Amino acid sequence: MYITCLDLEGVLVPEIWIAFSEASGIPELKRTTRDEPDYDKLMKWRLGILKEHGLGLKEIQDVIAKIDPLPGAKEFLDTLRSECQTIIISDTFTQFAAPLMKKLGMPTIFCNSLEVAPSGEITGFKMRIQNSKLTTVKALQSIGFDTIASGDSYNDLGMIQASKAGFLFRTTDKIKADFPQYQAFTEYDELLSAIRKVIAN
């Protein structure tokens, strides 16, 4: 029995931090897991910048409210979910993801949570589990699922490498060059076709 595990940002919705960087005029916040493999280091750096600029959860949520799924993402996800069990595994946070899940038809998502002060300042973050994508895929495999995984960033590589089949989607040229063993797609119909081939075998 197969279960497909998808990354969220860059795969189904735009990168939240890039959108917030553009809205806030803070170019440093464009840095994502496509650039920095160490997520803990990246998040601590982001929180330092938010504190420096006096920005909190509300300002980010106001930007997220205007973000729509990538063109074709909901249709792809609807079709995939009708043919295969599907989970979104993301390093984002419940406080960011909730409005986006409504726009995607409320798929299952496993993600993390932010620590927020009464003032709205984001004071920290709590990871659901260490190496959440890889750990979750291994847990699914331990209860009898064969996993298929797809993502675009360094933090997706663990679940892609551990799965029966793994695909890169709209990733960087550097990641494609460093991991040529994985098929890389840019269109949803290509990814859906590749997943269907795995399920059919």
Short mmCIF file of C-alpha atoms in Angstrom, two decimals:
data_model
loop_
_atom_site.label_atom_id
_atom_site.label_comp_id
_atom_site.label_asym_id
_atom_site.label_seq_id
_atom_site.Cartn_x
_atom_site.Cartn_y
_atom_site.Cartn_z
CA MET A 1 0.00 0.00 0.00
CA TYR A 2 1.39 3.36 -1.05
CA ILE A 3 1.28 6.72 0.66
CA THR A 4 2.61 9.85 -1.05
CA CYS A 5 4.44 12.43 1.05
CA LEU A 6 4.68 15.94 -0.39
CA ASP A 7 6.51 19.05 0.67
CA LEU A 8 4.33 22.17 0.91
CA GLU A 9 6.24 25.36 0.10
CA GLY A 10 7.63 25.53 -3.41
CA VAL A 11 5.62 22.44 -4.37
CA LEU A 12 1.98 23.34 -3.64
CA VAL A 13 2.13 26.94 -2.43
CA PRO A 14 4.64 29.78 -2.87
CA GLU A 15 7.45 30.10 -0.35
CA ILE A 16 5.93 31.92 2.63
CA TRP A 17 9.17 33.59 3.73
CA ILE A 18 9.89 34.86 0.21
CA ALA A 19 6.38 36.35 0.04
CA PHE A 20 6.89 37.96 3.45
CA SER A 21 10.33 39.23 2.43
CA GLU A 22 8.81 40.98 -0.57
CA ALA A 23 5.87 42.39 1.41
CA SER A 24 8.06 43.64 4.28
CA GLY A 25 10.93 44.90 2.12
CA ILE A 26 13.48 42.78 4.02
CA PRO A 27 15.51 40.96 1.33
CA GLU A 28 17.43 38.80 3.83
CA LEU A 29 14.25 36.85 4.57
CA LYS A 30 14.28 35.39 1.05
CA ARG A 31 16.72 32.73 2.28
CA THR A 32 15.01 29.31 2.42
CA THR A 33 15.90 25.63 2.80
CA ARG A 34 16.86 25.67 -0.86
CA ASP A 35 19.80 27.83 0.28
CA GLU A 36 20.42 26.70 3.88
CA PRO A 37 20.29 22.95 4.65
CA ASP A 38 20.34 23.51 8.46
CA TYR A 39 16.72 24.36 9.29
CA ASP A 40 17.37 25.11 12.97
CA LYS A 41 20.08 27.62 12.02
CA LEU A 42 17.82 29.16 9.36
CA MET A 43 14.86 29.64 11.72
CA LYS A 44 16.92 31.16 14.52
CA TRP A 45 18.38 33.60 11.99
CA ARG A 46 14.88 34.48 10.73
CA LEU A 47 13.56 35.10 14.25
CA GLY A 48 16.50 37.40 14.93
CA ILE A 49 15.62 39.48 11.86
CA LEU A 50 11.93 39.64 12.87
CA LYS A 51 12.89 40.85 16.35
CA GLU A 52 15.27 43.42 14.92
CA HIS A 53 12.46 44.87 12.77
CA GLY A 54 9.73 44.58 15.44
CA LEU A 55 7.66 42.17 13.34
CA GLY A 56 5.51 39.37 14.73
CA LEU A 57 3.01 36.66 13.87
CA LYS A 58 0.20 39.01 12.81
CA GLU A 59 2.31 40.68 10.13
CA ILE A 60 3.25 37.30 8.65
CA GLN A 61 -0.32 35.98 8.83
CA ASP A 62 -1.57 39.10 7.03
CA VAL A 63 0.74 38.23 4.13
CA ILE A 64 -0.20 34.53 4.20
CA ALA A 65 -3.90 35.48 3.93
CA LYS A 66 -3.14 36.85 0.45
CA ILE A 67 -1.20 33.78 -0.74
CA ASP A 68 -2.97 31.34 -3.06
CA PRO A 69 -1.84 27.82 -4.00
CA LEU A 70 0.40 27.61 -7.05
CA PRO A 71 -1.58 27.38 -10.32
CA GLY A 72 -2.78 23.79 -10.78
CA ALA A 73 -1.72 22.70 -7.28
CA LYS A 74 -5.20 22.08 -5.86
CA GLU A 75 -6.31 20.15 -8.94
CA PHE A 76 -3.14 18.03 -8.78
CA LEU A 77 -3.64 17.38 -5.09
CA ASP A 78 -7.34 16.54 -5.51
CA THR A 79 -6.53 14.01 -8.23
CA LEU A 80 -3.63 12.50 -6.29
CA ARG A 81 -5.71 12.16 -3.12
CA SER A 82 -8.45 10.38 -5.07
CA GLU A 83 -5.92 7.78 -6.25
CA CYS A 84 -3.47 7.46 -3.35
CA GLN A 85 -3.26 8.25 0.36
CA THR A 86 -1.40 11.56 0.59
CA ILE A 87 0.19 13.53 3.42
CA ILE A 88 1.90 16.91 3.32
CA ILE A 89 5.03 16.88 5.48
CA SER A 90 6.36 20.37 6.00
CA ASP A 91 8.80 22.25 8.18
CA THR A 92 6.38 25.17 8.29
CA PHE A 93 4.16 25.90 11.29
CA THR A 94 0.50 25.34 12.09
CA GLN A 95 0.04 29.10 12.55
CA PHE A 96 1.22 29.63 8.96
CA ALA A 97 -0.29 26.57 7.28
CA ALA A 98 -3.92 26.67 8.47
CA PRO A 99 -5.30 29.22 5.96
CA LEU A 100 -3.38 27.57 3.12
CA MET A 101 -4.85 24.16 3.97
CA LYS A 102 -8.35 25.61 3.57
CA LYS A 103 -7.45 26.77 0.06
CA LEU A 104 -6.06 23.30 -0.75
CA GLY A 105 -9.20 21.45 0.39
CA MET A 106 -7.99 20.54 3.90
CA PRO A 107 -5.41 17.83 3.16
CA THR A 108 -3.60 16.19 6.06
CA ILE A 109 -0.46 18.09 7.04
CA PHE A 110 2.23 17.22 9.55
CA CYS A 111 4.21 20.34 10.54
CA ASN A 112 5.63 22.25 13.51
CA SER A 113 4.46 25.00 15.84
CA LEU A 114 5.60 28.49 16.81
CA GLU A 115 6.02 29.85 20.31
CA VAL A 116 4.30 33.22 20.39
CA ALA A 117 4.29 35.81 23.20
CA PRO A 118 1.05 37.63 24.16
CA SER A 119 2.46 40.64 22.30
CA GLY A 120 2.51 38.61 19.07
CA GLU A 121 6.31 38.34 19.00
CA ILE A 122 7.50 34.95 17.77
CA THR A 123 9.86 33.90 20.56
CA GLY A 124 10.73 30.42 19.37
CA PHE A 125 9.58 27.33 17.56
CA LYS A 126 8.90 23.71 18.45
CA MET A 127 9.77 21.02 15.96
CA ARG A 128 7.29 18.15 15.95
CA ILE A 129 10.21 15.71 15.86
CA GLN A 130 13.85 15.88 14.77
CA ASN A 131 14.42 15.32 11.05
CA SER A 132 10.64 15.34 10.74
CA LYS A 133 10.35 14.43 7.06
CA LEU A 134 12.70 11.45 7.19
CA THR A 135 11.41 10.32 10.60
CA THR A 136 7.79 10.49 9.44
CA VAL A 137 8.49 8.51 6.26
CA LYS A 138 10.29 5.82 8.28
CA ALA A 139 7.37 5.69 10.73
CA LEU A 140 4.90 5.22 7.87
CA GLN A 141 7.06 2.45 6.48
CA SER A 142 7.13 0.77 9.90
CA ILE A 143 3.33 0.44 9.82
CA GLY A 144 3.22 -1.15 6.38
CA PHE A 145 3.24 1.69 3.84
CA ASP A 146 5.52 2.03 0.86
CA THR A 147 6.26 5.74 0.54
CA ILE A 148 6.60 7.98 -2.48
CA ALA A 149 8.07 11.40 -1.74
CA SER A 150 8.51 14.67 -3.58
CA GLY A 151 9.97 18.03 -2.64
CA ASP A 152 12.17 20.87 -3.81
CA SER A 153 14.69 21.57 -1.05
CA TYR A 154 17.60 20.15 0.91
CA ASN A 155 15.32 19.27 3.82
CA ASP A 156 13.25 17.03 1.50
CA LEU A 157 16.17 14.85 0.45
CA GLY A 158 15.98 12.57 3.48
CA MET A 159 12.40 11.49 2.77
CA ILE A 160 13.10 11.25 -0.97
CA GLN A 161 16.15 9.04 -0.42
CA ALA A 162 14.35 6.80 2.08
CA SER A 163 11.25 6.25 -0.04
CA LYS A 164 10.52 3.52 -2.55
CA ALA A 165 10.34 6.30 -5.14
CA GLY A 166 11.34 9.94 -4.83
CA PHE A 167 11.09 12.90 -7.15
CA LEU A 168 12.39 16.46 -7.17
CA PHE A 169 9.85 19.13 -8.09
CA ARG A 170 10.69 22.67 -9.17
CA THR A 171 14.01 22.45 -7.40
CA THR A 172 17.24 24.39 -7.95
CA ASP A 173 19.82 23.61 -10.61
CA LYS A 174 22.35 22.95 -7.84
CA ILE A 175 20.19 20.30 -6.15
CA LYS A 176 19.48 18.69 -9.54
CA ALA A 177 23.20 18.62 -10.30
CA ASP A 178 24.10 17.24 -6.87
CA PHE A 179 21.39 14.53 -6.97
CA PRO A 180 21.12 13.45 -10.63
CA GLN A 181 19.77 10.05 -9.61
CA TYR A 182 16.35 11.58 -8.92
CA GLN A 183 13.97 12.57 -11.67
CA ALA A 184 13.19 16.28 -11.54
CA PHE A 185 9.89 17.69 -12.76
CA THR A 186 8.48 21.17 -13.20
CA GLU A 187 4.85 20.34 -14.12
CA TYR A 188 2.15 18.69 -12.01
CA ASP A 189 1.04 16.35 -14.79
CA GLU A 190 4.62 15.03 -15.06
CA LEU A 191 4.80 14.40 -11.31
CA LEU A 192 1.35 12.79 -11.26
CA SER A 193 2.30 10.51 -14.14
CA ALA A 194 5.51 9.45 -12.37
CA ILE A 195 3.62 8.68 -9.15
CA ARG A 196 0.99 6.71 -11.08
CA LYS A 197 3.72 4.59 -12.69
CA VAL A 198 5.11 3.68 -9.27
CA ILE A 199 1.67 2.77 -7.93
CA ALA A 200 0.89 0.68 -11.03
CA ASN A 201 3.99 -1.44 -10.49
#
